[in-house]
mmCIF file of C-alpha atoms in Angstrom:
data_model
loop_
_atom_site.group_PDB
_atom_site.id
_atom_site.type_symbol
_atom_site.label_atom_id
_atom_site.label_comp_id
_atom_site.label_asym_id
_atom_site.label_seq_id
_atom_site.Cartn_x
_atom_site.Cartn_y
_atom_site.Cartn_z
ATOM 1 C CA GLN A 1 0.000 0.000 0.000
ATOM 2 C CA LYS A 2 1.300 3.436 -0.910
ATOM 3 C CA GLU A 3 1.855 5.914 1.905
ATOM 4 C CA VAL A 4 -0.228 8.528 0.070
ATOM 5 C CA GLU A 5 -3.053 7.888 -2.395
ATOM 6 C CA GLN A 6 -4.337 10.518 -4.803
ATOM 7 C CA ASP A 7 -6.817 10.175 -7.668
ATOM 8 C CA PRO A 8 -4.882 10.964 -10.870
ATOM 9 C CA GLY A 9 -7.888 12.423 -12.677
ATOM 10 C CA PRO A 10 -7.972 14.128 -15.060
ATOM 11 C CA LEU A 11 -10.569 16.442 -13.559
ATOM 12 C CA SER A 12 -12.253 18.774 -16.007
ATOM 13 C CA VAL A 13 -14.422 21.654 -14.747
ATOM 14 C CA PRO A 14 -15.901 24.854 -16.229
ATOM 15 C CA GLU A 15 -14.423 28.215 -15.290
ATOM 16 C CA GLY A 16 -15.857 29.507 -12.020
ATOM 17 C CA ALA A 17 -16.548 26.058 -10.560
ATOM 18 C CA ILE A 18 -15.484 24.964 -7.092
ATOM 19 C CA VAL A 19 -12.823 22.277 -7.322
ATOM 20 C CA SER A 20 -12.251 19.633 -4.661
ATOM 21 C CA LEU A 21 -8.974 17.698 -4.635
ATOM 22 C CA ASN A 22 -8.290 14.930 -2.126
ATOM 23 C CA CYS A 23 -5.654 12.611 -0.744
ATOM 24 C CA THR A 24 -5.766 9.749 1.710
ATOM 25 C CA TYR A 25 -2.836 8.432 3.678
ATOM 26 C CA SER A 26 -1.972 5.453 5.843
ATOM 27 C CA ASN A 27 0.638 6.735 8.307
ATOM 28 C CA SER A 28 -1.038 8.205 11.372
ATOM 29 C CA ALA A 29 2.285 9.868 12.347
ATOM 30 C CA PHE A 30 2.014 12.404 9.521
ATOM 31 C CA GLN A 31 1.510 15.887 10.902
ATOM 32 C CA TYR A 32 2.769 18.213 8.153
ATOM 33 C CA PHE A 33 0.533 18.509 5.108
ATOM 34 C CA MET A 34 1.245 20.459 1.933
ATOM 35 C CA TRP A 35 -0.344 21.078 -1.443
ATOM 36 C CA TYR A 36 1.782 21.854 -4.476
ATOM 37 C CA ARG A 37 0.860 22.970 -7.987
ATOM 38 C CA GLN A 38 2.953 21.763 -10.899
ATOM 39 C CA TYR A 39 2.663 23.192 -14.384
ATOM 40 C CA SER A 40 3.899 21.143 -17.314
ATOM 41 C CA ARG A 41 7.699 20.977 -17.498
ATOM 42 C CA LYS A 42 8.106 22.955 -14.276
ATOM 43 C CA GLY A 43 9.006 22.133 -10.687
ATOM 44 C CA PRO A 44 6.243 21.969 -8.042
ATOM 45 C CA GLU A 45 5.226 25.225 -6.355
ATOM 46 C CA LEU A 46 4.032 25.259 -2.737
ATOM 47 C CA LEU A 47 0.401 26.442 -2.422
ATOM 48 C CA MET A 48 -0.680 25.600 1.089
ATOM 49 C CA TYR A 49 0.789 24.218 4.284
ATOM 50 C CA THR A 50 -1.116 22.893 7.296
ATOM 51 C CA TYR A 51 0.204 21.544 10.548
ATOM 52 C CA SER A 52 -1.906 18.817 12.191
ATOM 53 C CA SER A 53 -5.692 18.964 11.787
ATOM 54 C CA GLY A 54 -7.895 21.846 10.794
ATOM 55 C CA ASN A 55 -8.591 24.270 7.994
ATOM 56 C CA LYS A 56 -6.477 26.961 6.400
ATOM 57 C CA GLU A 57 -7.625 29.543 3.886
ATOM 58 C CA ASP A 58 -5.541 31.635 1.495
ATOM 59 C CA GLY A 59 -7.437 33.626 -1.099
ATOM 60 C CA ARG A 60 -9.359 31.207 -3.337
ATOM 61 C CA PHE A 61 -7.667 28.174 -1.763
ATOM 62 C CA THR A 62 -8.761 26.263 1.354
ATOM 63 C CA ALA A 63 -6.875 23.290 2.763
ATOM 64 C CA GLN A 64 -8.525 20.845 5.168
ATOM 65 C CA VAL A 65 -6.947 18.076 7.202
ATOM 66 C CA ASP A 66 -8.960 15.356 8.929
ATOM 67 C CA LYS A 67 -6.427 13.237 10.816
ATOM 68 C CA SER A 68 -9.103 10.935 12.250
ATOM 69 C CA SER A 69 -10.024 9.875 8.700
ATOM 70 C CA LYS A 70 -6.471 10.253 7.321
ATOM 71 C CA TYR A 71 -7.907 12.487 4.603
ATOM 72 C CA ILE A 72 -6.848 15.879 3.302
ATOM 73 C CA SER A 73 -8.535 18.176 0.819
ATOM 74 C CA LEU A 74 -7.807 21.264 -1.225
ATOM 75 C CA PHE A 75 -10.703 23.422 -2.398
ATOM 76 C CA ILE A 76 -10.323 25.994 -5.152
ATOM 77 C CA ARG A 77 -13.099 28.569 -5.430
ATOM 78 C CA ASP A 78 -13.921 30.478 -8.614
ATOM 79 C CA SER A 79 -11.544 28.305 -10.620
ATOM 80 C CA GLN A 80 -9.700 29.947 -13.510
ATOM 81 C CA PRO A 81 -8.118 28.511 -16.678
ATOM 82 C CA SER A 82 -4.755 29.502 -15.166
ATOM 83 C CA ASP A 83 -5.436 26.969 -12.381
ATOM 84 C CA SER A 84 -5.072 24.169 -14.950
ATOM 85 C CA ALA A 85 -2.124 22.137 -13.675
ATOM 86 C CA THR A 86 -1.284 19.001 -11.725
ATOM 87 C CA TYR A 87 -1.921 19.278 -7.992
ATOM 88 C CA LEU A 88 0.253 17.246 -5.654
ATOM 89 C CA CYS A 89 -0.375 16.572 -2.003
ATOM 90 C CA ALA A 90 2.623 15.947 0.242
ATOM 91 C CA MET A 91 3.000 15.065 3.878
ATOM 92 C CA GLY A 92 5.521 14.026 6.508
ATOM 93 C CA TYR A 93 6.130 13.436 10.187
ATOM 94 C CA ASN A 94 9.452 15.230 10.413
ATOM 95 C CA PHE A 95 11.301 17.817 8.426
ATOM 96 C CA ASN A 96 13.662 15.637 6.475
ATOM 97 C CA LYS A 97 11.343 13.409 4.458
ATOM 98 C CA PHE A 98 8.120 14.165 2.671
ATOM 99 C CA TYR A 99 5.820 11.755 0.863
ATOM 100 C CA PHE A 100 4.019 12.919 -2.265
ATOM 101 C CA GLY A 101 0.837 11.724 -3.905
ATOM 102 C CA SER A 102 0.905 10.907 -7.604
ATOM 103 C CA GLY A 103 -0.909 14.133 -8.490
ATOM 104 C CA THR A 104 -4.334 15.064 -9.871
ATOM 105 C CA LYS A 105 -4.428 16.734 -13.270
ATOM 106 C CA LEU A 106 -6.932 19.608 -13.331
ATOM 107 C CA ASN A 107 -8.279 21.251 -16.474
ATOM 108 C CA VAL A 108 -10.402 24.392 -16.090
ATOM 109 C CA LYS A 109 -12.271 25.121 -19.311
ATOM 110 C CA PRO A 110 -12.990 28.757 -20.295
ATOM 111 C CA GLU B 1 16.472 36.825 -4.604
ATOM 112 C CA THR B 2 17.761 34.061 -6.903
ATOM 113 C CA GLY B 3 15.585 30.983 -7.264
ATOM 114 C CA VAL B 4 16.643 27.341 -7.391
ATOM 115 C CA THR B 5 18.501 26.436 -10.550
ATOM 116 C CA GLN B 6 19.433 23.019 -11.914
ATOM 117 C CA SER B 7 21.768 21.861 -14.640
ATOM 118 C CA PRO B 8 21.695 20.414 -17.143
ATOM 119 C CA THR B 9 18.094 20.727 -18.341
ATOM 120 C CA HIS B 10 18.136 17.494 -20.294
ATOM 121 C CA LEU B 11 20.536 14.587 -20.397
ATOM 122 C CA ILE B 12 20.707 11.338 -22.350
ATOM 123 C CA LYS B 13 22.891 8.545 -21.005
ATOM 124 C CA THR B 14 23.462 4.893 -21.766
ATOM 125 C CA ARG B 15 22.737 2.071 -19.316
ATOM 126 C CA GLY B 16 25.727 1.450 -17.060
ATOM 127 C CA GLN B 17 27.080 4.993 -17.294
ATOM 128 C CA GLN B 18 27.373 7.482 -14.449
ATOM 129 C CA VAL B 19 25.723 10.906 -14.233
ATOM 130 C CA THR B 20 26.101 14.030 -12.082
ATOM 131 C CA LEU B 21 23.266 16.527 -11.702
ATOM 132 C CA ARG B 22 23.731 19.938 -10.120
ATOM 133 C CA CYS B 23 21.551 22.232 -8.043
ATOM 134 C CA SER B 24 22.051 25.768 -6.782
ATOM 135 C CA SER B 25 19.888 26.534 -3.775
ATOM 136 C CA GLN B 26 17.930 29.714 -3.206
ATOM 137 C CA SER B 27 19.815 32.473 -1.443
ATOM 138 C CA GLY B 28 19.744 31.994 2.348
ATOM 139 C CA HIS B 29 18.724 28.322 2.226
ATOM 140 C CA ASN B 30 21.013 25.707 3.803
ATOM 141 C CA THR B 31 18.984 22.549 3.104
ATOM 142 C CA VAL B 32 18.646 20.743 -0.212
ATOM 143 C CA SER B 33 16.411 17.753 -0.937
ATOM 144 C CA TRP B 34 16.510 15.647 -4.084
ATOM 145 C CA TYR B 35 13.510 13.913 -5.624
ATOM 146 C CA GLN B 36 12.919 11.537 -8.534
ATOM 147 C CA GLN B 37 9.690 12.062 -10.482
ATOM 148 C CA ALA B 38 8.771 9.361 -12.968
ATOM 149 C CA LEU B 39 6.311 10.245 -15.719
ATOM 150 C CA GLY B 40 2.780 10.566 -14.329
ATOM 151 C CA GLN B 41 3.947 10.074 -10.748
ATOM 152 C CA GLY B 42 4.607 12.308 -7.779
ATOM 153 C CA PRO B 43 8.136 13.132 -6.629
ATOM 154 C CA GLN B 44 9.873 10.429 -4.588
ATOM 155 C CA PHE B 45 12.303 11.525 -1.894
ATOM 156 C CA ILE B 46 15.905 10.456 -2.565
ATOM 157 C CA PHE B 47 17.800 12.253 0.215
ATOM 158 C CA GLN B 48 18.286 15.560 1.981
ATOM 159 C CA TYR B 49 21.432 17.505 2.817
ATOM 160 C CA TYR B 50 21.658 19.982 5.671
ATOM 161 C CA ARG B 51 24.846 21.983 6.163
ATOM 162 C CA GLU B 52 26.877 19.541 4.033
ATOM 163 C CA GLU B 53 25.683 16.398 5.867
ATOM 164 C CA GLU B 54 23.140 13.833 4.679
ATOM 165 C CA ASN B 55 20.056 14.356 6.828
ATOM 166 C CA GLY B 56 17.655 11.644 5.704
ATOM 167 C CA ARG B 57 17.349 9.175 2.857
ATOM 168 C CA GLY B 58 14.499 7.526 0.995
ATOM 169 C CA ASN B 59 14.336 4.008 -0.437
ATOM 170 C CA PHE B 60 17.026 4.416 -3.062
ATOM 171 C CA PRO B 61 20.084 2.151 -3.502
ATOM 172 C CA PRO B 62 23.601 3.336 -2.617
ATOM 173 C CA ARG B 63 24.409 4.012 -6.278
ATOM 174 C CA PHE B 64 22.446 7.227 -5.676
ATOM 175 C CA SER B 65 24.778 9.517 -3.756
ATOM 176 C CA GLY B 66 25.091 13.216 -3.150
ATOM 177 C CA LEU B 67 27.165 16.096 -1.941
ATOM 178 C CA GLN B 68 26.474 19.512 -0.550
ATOM 179 C CA PHE B 69 29.101 22.238 -0.792
ATOM 180 C CA PRO B 70 29.940 25.084 1.624
ATOM 181 C CA ASN B 71 27.829 27.477 -0.490
ATOM 182 C CA TYR B 72 24.936 24.970 -0.049
ATOM 183 C CA SER B 73 24.786 24.014 -3.705
ATOM 184 C CA SER B 74 24.440 20.285 -4.243
ATOM 185 C CA GLU B 75 25.139 17.399 -6.591
ATOM 186 C CA LEU B 76 23.294 14.160 -7.186
ATOM 187 C CA ASN B 77 25.403 11.316 -8.554
ATOM 188 C CA VAL B 78 23.946 8.143 -9.997
ATOM 189 C CA ASN B 79 26.240 5.231 -10.856
ATOM 190 C CA ALA B 80 25.544 2.189 -13.025
ATOM 191 C CA LEU B 81 22.513 3.786 -14.664
ATOM 192 C CA GLU B 82 19.476 1.574 -15.284
ATOM 193 C CA LEU B 83 16.612 2.132 -17.714
ATOM 194 C CA ASP B 84 14.256 2.755 -14.744
ATOM 195 C CA ASP B 85 16.385 5.724 -13.706
ATOM 196 C CA SER B 86 14.824 7.678 -16.575
ATOM 197 C CA ALA B 87 12.869 10.439 -14.822
ATOM 198 C CA LEU B 88 12.733 14.112 -13.915
ATOM 199 C CA TYR B 89 15.148 14.834 -11.059
ATOM 200 C CA LEU B 90 14.094 17.720 -8.869
ATOM 201 C CA CYS B 91 15.978 19.501 -6.184
ATOM 202 C CA ALA B 92 14.313 21.669 -3.575
ATOM 203 C CA SER B 93 15.937 24.084 -1.165
ATOM 204 C CA SER B 94 14.652 25.347 2.166
ATOM 205 C CA TYR B 95 15.692 26.804 5.498
ATOM 206 C CA GLY B 96 16.920 24.111 7.880
ATOM 207 C CA ASP B 97 14.524 24.946 10.667
ATOM 208 C CA SER B 98 10.804 24.742 11.260
ATOM 209 C CA ARG B 99 10.314 26.178 7.775
ATOM 210 C CA THR B 100 11.840 23.133 6.068
ATOM 211 C CA TYR B 101 8.362 22.236 4.796
ATOM 212 C CA GLU B 102 8.529 25.405 2.653
ATOM 213 C CA GLN B 103 10.534 23.876 -0.165
ATOM 214 C CA TYR B 104 11.327 25.791 -3.326
ATOM 215 C CA PHE B 105 11.780 23.491 -6.285
ATOM 216 C CA GLY B 106 13.991 23.945 -9.294
ATOM 217 C CA PRO B 107 12.753 23.208 -12.821
ATOM 218 C CA GLY B 108 14.357 19.766 -12.805
ATOM 219 C CA THR B 109 16.759 17.787 -14.962
ATOM 220 C CA ARG B 110 15.148 15.306 -17.327
ATOM 221 C CA LEU B 111 17.335 12.204 -17.551
ATOM 222 C CA THR B 112 16.797 9.626 -20.259
ATOM 223 C CA VAL B 113 18.657 6.314 -20.017
ATOM 224 C CA THR B 114 18.822 4.251 -23.204
#
């Protein structure tokens, strides 16, 4: 079983839609949770970081962590064509090793 | 502020050869992590260097080795290349404190092994 599971998509939505991206994990020791965005032929870019459980909001992005269910989510409100990319979740239990999901490809249609 | 840079951009090698990839960390960062990203997959952690010492390693064989220099730039060396080593190799730099989660990635080096 992989440490982190993520639906690869692709997920196709119309512009303005609310997007929900999710990951599940198996290691209950994970306490650092990140979401990255990766455009084609580029390195990942950190979007959101959450420590332990709870919600965090930054502009159109909201990250949620439910440690009891081992489930994390990223919501994107008012999605834009420029949001089209692959979204990667990542997590870890210390600072020297992070586990990534396989990424969900998102396409926002104008 | 200079971002993370990697060289070369692309590389083609033959099975059995050795390769060295290079990474310059972002100004002020003293920690570099290396990742392997196969096509359609997420990055897999290879190892991390903090102040010139290896500070954690993923499930990669010893033929994957690294160095970090006093200016905190880093190299990834892979010996005895195998076809499965074909991937995008990413380095990420960060501060070596509670902000280590805030990794800044370079654009990657795409390695093809034939």
